[in-house]
Amino acid sequence: KPCFAISPEMMTPQVTDSLATWQRRGLAGIALHGLRHESWKDWSEQQVSNDIRKSLKRLHEQGFDTAKILRIVIPPHSCNTRAIRKAIRKLGCQMVTGASIVNPSRQVFQWGRISITPQTDTAAMRKLLQKAYERRAFVVFGTHSSIPAQFSEKKTREVLRMAKESGFDFIP
């Protein structure tokens, strides 16, 4: 199923309601992306842990089923330090990063993401999805759902529908 990495205090009520509804219905997974999307680069292990805990608390207050939150943390701004990795590991989570560096830990999955915004060219997206499917590639969509100007429920639904039509197996 599609997975959205979200920053709870950056979402408008409309974005929150859309994603919480999708999550409760089992149509989307929710991962953590920092409470306010602040850079964790110079943060201590304790500061990172506190941010993650506050994110979970805020998501609960916003109507998300925190028992079903994915145990995945995607540090904001692609930060990747020893303190971040240690905090995430101690909380029983896994880290996914977009950092374009050589990770010192092979436990960290690095990824590229295909952004979905209100301006996404759906014809180009369809070609990309078909190519990815033919190559049996793993596709990660990035909507930056926490930034209202960059999130479009309509465009996201359209791209997810196209992915399913291309052969990807999930329920949008």
PDB file of C-alpha atoms in Angstrom:
ATOM      1  CA  LYS A   1       0.000   0.000   0.000  1.00  0.00           C
ATOM      2  CA  PRO A   2       1.155   3.570  -0.448  1.00  0.00           C
ATOM      3  CA  CYS A   3       3.120   4.997   2.449  1.00  0.00           C
ATOM      4  CA  PHE A   4       3.201   8.632   3.495  1.00  0.00           C
ATOM      5  CA  ALA A   5       5.960  10.058   5.686  1.00  0.00           C
ATOM      6  CA  ILE A   6       4.368  12.919   7.547  1.00  0.00           C
ATOM      7  CA  SER A   7       5.225  15.784   9.871  1.00  0.00           C
ATOM      8  CA  PRO A   8       2.180  16.115  12.148  1.00  0.00           C
ATOM      9  CA  GLU A   9       2.431  19.803  12.965  1.00  0.00           C
ATOM     10  CA  MET A  10       2.907  20.852   9.341  1.00  0.00           C
ATOM     11  CA  MET A  11      -0.403  19.540   8.000  1.00  0.00           C
ATOM     12  CA  THR A  12      -3.602  21.440   7.424  1.00  0.00           C
ATOM     13  CA  PRO A  13      -6.816  19.870   8.753  1.00  0.00           C
ATOM     14  CA  GLN A  14      -7.733  18.836   5.185  1.00  0.00           C
ATOM     15  CA  VAL A  15      -4.447  16.959   4.676  1.00  0.00           C
ATOM     16  CA  THR A  16      -4.677  15.426   8.160  1.00  0.00           C
ATOM     17  CA  ASP A  17      -8.251  14.243   7.597  1.00  0.00           C
ATOM     18  CA  SER A  18      -7.407  12.716   4.190  1.00  0.00           C
ATOM     19  CA  LEU A  19      -4.378  10.793   5.416  1.00  0.00           C
ATOM     20  CA  ALA A  20      -5.928   9.727   8.749  1.00  0.00           C
ATOM     21  CA  THR A  21      -8.969   8.378   6.900  1.00  0.00           C
ATOM     22  CA  TRP A  22      -6.811   6.496   4.395  1.00  0.00           C
ATOM     23  CA  GLN A  23      -4.730   5.055   7.251  1.00  0.00           C
ATOM     24  CA  ARG A  24      -7.733   3.960   9.344  1.00  0.00           C
ATOM     25  CA  ARG A  25      -9.282   2.266   6.291  1.00  0.00           C
ATOM     26  CA  GLY A  26      -6.049   0.393   5.617  1.00  0.00           C
ATOM     27  CA  LEU A  27      -5.471   2.204   2.331  1.00  0.00           C
ATOM     28  CA  ALA A  28      -2.163   3.867   3.296  1.00  0.00           C
ATOM     29  CA  GLY A  29       0.724   3.392   5.645  1.00  0.00           C
ATOM     30  CA  ILE A  30       2.021   6.246   7.762  1.00  0.00           C
ATOM     31  CA  ALA A  31       5.700   6.757   8.575  1.00  0.00           C
ATOM     32  CA  LEU A  32       7.268   9.516  10.663  1.00  0.00           C
ATOM     33  CA  HIS A  33       9.123  12.501   9.181  1.00  0.00           C
ATOM     34  CA  GLY A  34       9.674  14.750  12.197  1.00  0.00           C
ATOM     35  CA  LEU A  35       7.181  16.734  14.233  1.00  0.00           C
ATOM     36  CA  ARG A  36       7.774  20.046  12.426  1.00  0.00           C
ATOM     37  CA  HIS A  37      10.155  18.940   9.642  1.00  0.00           C
ATOM     38  CA  GLU A  38      13.105  20.522  11.437  1.00  0.00           C
ATOM     39  CA  SER A  39      16.642  19.437  10.611  1.00  0.00           C
ATOM     40  CA  TRP A  40      17.941  16.843  13.070  1.00  0.00           C
ATOM     41  CA  LYS A  41      21.528  17.244  11.854  1.00  0.00           C
ATOM     42  CA  ASP A  42      22.908  18.737  15.086  1.00  0.00           C
ATOM     43  CA  TRP A  43      20.401  17.175  17.475  1.00  0.00           C
ATOM     44  CA  SER A  44      21.295  14.857  20.333  1.00  0.00           C
ATOM     45  CA  GLU A  45      19.930  11.345  20.587  1.00  0.00           C
ATOM     46  CA  GLN A  46      17.507  12.549  23.279  1.00  0.00           C
ATOM     47  CA  GLN A  47      16.223  15.418  21.110  1.00  0.00           C
ATOM     48  CA  VAL A  48      15.538  13.034  18.221  1.00  0.00           C
ATOM     49  CA  SER A  49      13.785  10.567  20.549  1.00  0.00           C
ATOM     50  CA  ASN A  50      11.633  13.351  21.988  1.00  0.00           C
ATOM     51  CA  ASP A  51      10.658  14.548  18.506  1.00  0.00           C
ATOM     52  CA  ILE A  52       9.592  11.048  17.491  1.00  0.00           C
ATOM     53  CA  ARG A  53       7.562  10.562  20.682  1.00  0.00           C
ATOM     54  CA  LYS A  54       5.877  13.970  20.264  1.00  0.00           C
ATOM     55  CA  SER A  55       5.085  13.081  16.640  1.00  0.00           C
ATOM     56  CA  LEU A  56       3.294   9.905  17.730  1.00  0.00           C
ATOM     57  CA  LYS A  57       1.361  11.770  20.413  1.00  0.00           C
ATOM     58  CA  ARG A  58       0.307  14.460  17.940  1.00  0.00           C
ATOM     59  CA  LEU A  59      -0.769  11.873  15.370  1.00  0.00           C
ATOM     60  CA  HIS A  60      -2.959  10.222  18.009  1.00  0.00           C
ATOM     61  CA  GLU A  61      -4.543  13.606  18.771  1.00  0.00           C
ATOM     62  CA  GLN A  62      -5.172  14.109  15.046  1.00  0.00           C
ATOM     63  CA  GLY A  63      -7.114  10.854  14.725  1.00  0.00           C
ATOM     64  CA  PHE A  64      -4.476   8.481  13.400  1.00  0.00           C
ATOM     65  CA  ASP A  65      -4.374   4.906  14.684  1.00  0.00           C
ATOM     66  CA  THR A  66      -0.950   5.045  16.327  1.00  0.00           C
ATOM     67  CA  ALA A  67      -0.971   1.276  16.875  1.00  0.00           C
ATOM     68  CA  LYS A  68      -0.805   0.981  13.074  1.00  0.00           C
ATOM     69  CA  ILE A  69       1.844   3.652  12.455  1.00  0.00           C
ATOM     70  CA  LEU A  70       4.698   2.027  10.559  1.00  0.00           C
ATOM     71  CA  ARG A  71       7.837   1.671  12.647  1.00  0.00           C
ATOM     72  CA  ILE A  72       9.708   3.636  10.000  1.00  0.00           C
ATOM     73  CA  VAL A  73      11.343   7.017  10.520  1.00  0.00           C
ATOM     74  CA  ILE A  74      12.489   9.133   7.600  1.00  0.00           C
ATOM     75  CA  PRO A  75      14.609  11.895   9.133  1.00  0.00           C
ATOM     76  CA  PRO A  76      13.764  15.371   7.859  1.00  0.00           C
ATOM     77  CA  HIS A  77      16.187  16.958   5.373  1.00  0.00           C
ATOM     78  CA  SER A  78      17.820  13.543   4.797  1.00  0.00           C
ATOM     79  CA  CYS A  79      19.777  13.902   8.043  1.00  0.00           C
ATOM     80  CA  ASN A  80      21.884  10.889   8.940  1.00  0.00           C
ATOM     81  CA  THR A  81      24.027  10.983  12.065  1.00  0.00           C
ATOM     82  CA  ARG A  82      25.052   8.443  14.675  1.00  0.00           C
ATOM     83  CA  ALA A  83      22.713  10.082  17.242  1.00  0.00           C
ATOM     84  CA  ILE A  84      19.760   9.836  14.830  1.00  0.00           C
ATOM     85  CA  ARG A  85      20.418   6.201  13.985  1.00  0.00           C
ATOM     86  CA  LYS A  86      20.849   5.311  17.662  1.00  0.00           C
ATOM     87  CA  ALA A  87      17.612   7.072  18.735  1.00  0.00           C
ATOM     88  CA  ILE A  88      15.615   5.408  15.972  1.00  0.00           C
ATOM     89  CA  ARG A  89      17.034   1.975  16.734  1.00  0.00           C
ATOM     90  CA  LYS A  90      16.371   2.334  20.488  1.00  0.00           C
ATOM     91  CA  LEU A  91      12.726   3.177  19.756  1.00  0.00           C
ATOM     92  CA  GLY A  92      12.400  -0.078  17.800  1.00  0.00           C
ATOM     93  CA  CYS A  93      12.065   1.661  14.443  1.00  0.00           C
ATOM     94  CA  GLN A  94      13.847   1.416  11.128  1.00  0.00           C
ATOM     95  CA  MET A  95      15.394   4.368   9.337  1.00  0.00           C
ATOM     96  CA  VAL A  96      14.923   5.171   5.692  1.00  0.00           C
ATOM     97  CA  THR A  97      16.950   8.042   4.313  1.00  0.00           C
ATOM     98  CA  GLY A  98      17.236   9.883   1.051  1.00  0.00           C
ATOM     99  CA  ALA A  99      20.732  11.046   1.930  1.00  0.00           C
ATOM    100  CA  SER A 100      23.069  10.798  -1.047  1.00  0.00           C
ATOM    101  CA  ILE A 101      26.006   9.620   1.031  1.00  0.00           C
ATOM    102  CA  VAL A 102      27.623   6.307   1.738  1.00  0.00           C
ATOM    103  CA  ASN A 103      25.913   5.125   4.875  1.00  0.00           C
ATOM    104  CA  PRO A 104      28.133   3.717   7.593  1.00  0.00           C
ATOM    105  CA  SER A 105      25.354   1.282   8.454  1.00  0.00           C
ATOM    106  CA  ARG A 106      24.028  -1.290   6.023  1.00  0.00           C
ATOM    107  CA  GLN A 107      20.863  -1.366   8.153  1.00  0.00           C
ATOM    108  CA  VAL A 108      19.777   1.919   6.536  1.00  0.00           C
ATOM    109  CA  PHE A 109      17.798   1.753   3.320  1.00  0.00           C
ATOM    110  CA  GLN A 110      18.567   4.637   0.983  1.00  0.00           C
ATOM    111  CA  TRP A 111      16.022   5.583  -1.614  1.00  0.00           C
ATOM    112  CA  GLY A 112      15.097   7.992  -4.294  1.00  0.00           C
ATOM    113  CA  ARG A 113      11.590   9.286  -4.506  1.00  0.00           C
ATOM    114  CA  ILE A 114       9.308  10.365  -7.282  1.00  0.00           C
ATOM    115  CA  SER A 115       7.554  13.508  -6.173  1.00  0.00           C
ATOM    116  CA  ILE A 116       3.825  13.979  -6.598  1.00  0.00           C
ATOM    117  CA  THR A 117       2.724  17.595  -6.478  1.00  0.00           C
ATOM    118  CA  PRO A 118      -0.308  19.462  -7.820  1.00  0.00           C
ATOM    119  CA  GLN A 119       1.855  20.163 -10.906  1.00  0.00           C
ATOM    120  CA  THR A 120       2.803  16.529 -11.591  1.00  0.00           C
ATOM    121  CA  ASP A 121       2.695  15.694 -15.302  1.00  0.00           C
ATOM    122  CA  THR A 122       0.540  12.568 -15.299  1.00  0.00           C
ATOM    123  CA  ALA A 123       1.519  11.540 -18.848  1.00  0.00           C
ATOM    124  CA  ALA A 124       5.202  11.564 -17.866  1.00  0.00           C
ATOM    125  CA  MET A 125       4.345   9.781 -14.611  1.00  0.00           C
ATOM    126  CA  ARG A 126       2.499   7.036 -16.501  1.00  0.00           C
ATOM    127  CA  LYS A 127       5.595   6.407 -18.683  1.00  0.00           C
ATOM    128  CA  LEU A 128       7.837   6.323 -15.629  1.00  0.00           C
ATOM    129  CA  LEU A 129       5.547   3.846 -13.864  1.00  0.00           C
ATOM    130  CA  GLN A 130       5.397   1.570 -16.910  1.00  0.00           C
ATOM    131  CA  LYS A 131       9.176   1.612 -17.214  1.00  0.00           C
ATOM    132  CA  ALA A 132       9.586   0.871 -13.500  1.00  0.00           C
ATOM    133  CA  TYR A 133       7.102  -1.999 -13.686  1.00  0.00           C
ATOM    134  CA  GLU A 134       8.841  -3.535 -16.702  1.00  0.00           C
ATOM    135  CA  ARG A 135      12.138  -3.423 -14.794  1.00  0.00           C
ATOM    136  CA  ARG A 136      10.481  -4.834 -11.647  1.00  0.00           C
ATOM    137  CA  ALA A 137      11.568  -1.719  -9.785  1.00  0.00           C
ATOM    138  CA  PHE A 138      10.512  -0.589  -6.340  1.00  0.00           C
ATOM    139  CA  VAL A 139       8.735   2.763  -6.567  1.00  0.00           C
ATOM    140  CA  VAL A 140       8.704   5.253  -3.717  1.00  0.00           C
ATOM    141  CA  PHE A 141       6.398   8.220  -4.099  1.00  0.00           C
ATOM    142  CA  GLY A 142       7.128  11.416  -2.239  1.00  0.00           C
ATOM    143  CA  THR A 143       4.249  13.824  -1.818  1.00  0.00           C
ATOM    144  CA  HIS A 144       5.635  15.841   1.054  1.00  0.00           C
ATOM    145  CA  SER A 145       2.117  15.568   2.352  1.00  0.00           C
ATOM    146  CA  SER A 146       2.903  17.790   5.305  1.00  0.00           C
ATOM    147  CA  ILE A 147       3.398  20.850   3.133  1.00  0.00           C
ATOM    148  CA  PRO A 148      -0.100  21.902   2.009  1.00  0.00           C
ATOM    149  CA  ALA A 149       1.079  23.783  -1.077  1.00  0.00           C
ATOM    150  CA  GLN A 150       2.775  20.597  -2.295  1.00  0.00           C
ATOM    151  CA  PHE A 151      -0.005  18.112  -1.504  1.00  0.00           C
ATOM    152  CA  SER A 152      -2.950  17.333  -3.731  1.00  0.00           C
ATOM    153  CA  GLU A 153      -5.236  14.506  -2.695  1.00  0.00           C
ATOM    154  CA  LYS A 154      -6.695  14.454  -6.215  1.00  0.00           C
ATOM    155  CA  LYS A 155      -3.298  14.214  -7.931  1.00  0.00           C
ATOM    156  CA  THR A 156      -2.056  11.628  -5.433  1.00  0.00           C
ATOM    157  CA  ARG A 157      -5.134   9.455  -5.979  1.00  0.00           C
ATOM    158  CA  GLU A 158      -4.657   9.769  -9.751  1.00  0.00           C
ATOM    159  CA  VAL A 159      -1.007   8.698  -9.637  1.00  0.00           C
ATOM    160  CA  LEU A 160      -1.791   5.785  -7.319  1.00  0.00           C
ATOM    161  CA  ARG A 161      -4.568   4.681  -9.707  1.00  0.00           C
ATOM    162  CA  MET A 162      -2.083   4.817 -12.603  1.00  0.00           C
ATOM    163  CA  ALA A 163       0.418   2.737 -10.599  1.00  0.00           C
ATOM    164  CA  LYS A 164      -2.221   0.072 -10.046  1.00  0.00           C
ATOM    165  CA  GLU A 165      -3.157   0.153 -13.758  1.00  0.00           C
ATOM    166  CA  SER A 166       0.549  -0.262 -14.600  1.00  0.00           C
ATOM    167  CA  GLY A 167       0.562  -3.516 -12.622  1.00  0.00           C
ATOM    168  CA  PHE A 168       1.776  -2.479  -9.174  1.00  0.00           C
ATOM    169  CA  ASP A 169      -0.032  -4.489  -6.553  1.00  0.00           C
ATOM    170  CA  PHE A 170      -1.637  -2.436  -3.790  1.00  0.00           C
ATOM    171  CA  ILE A 171      -5.022  -0.983  -2.925  1.00  0.00           C
ATOM    172  CA  PRO A 172      -5.214   2.824  -3.380  1.00  0.00           C
TER     173      PRO A 172
END
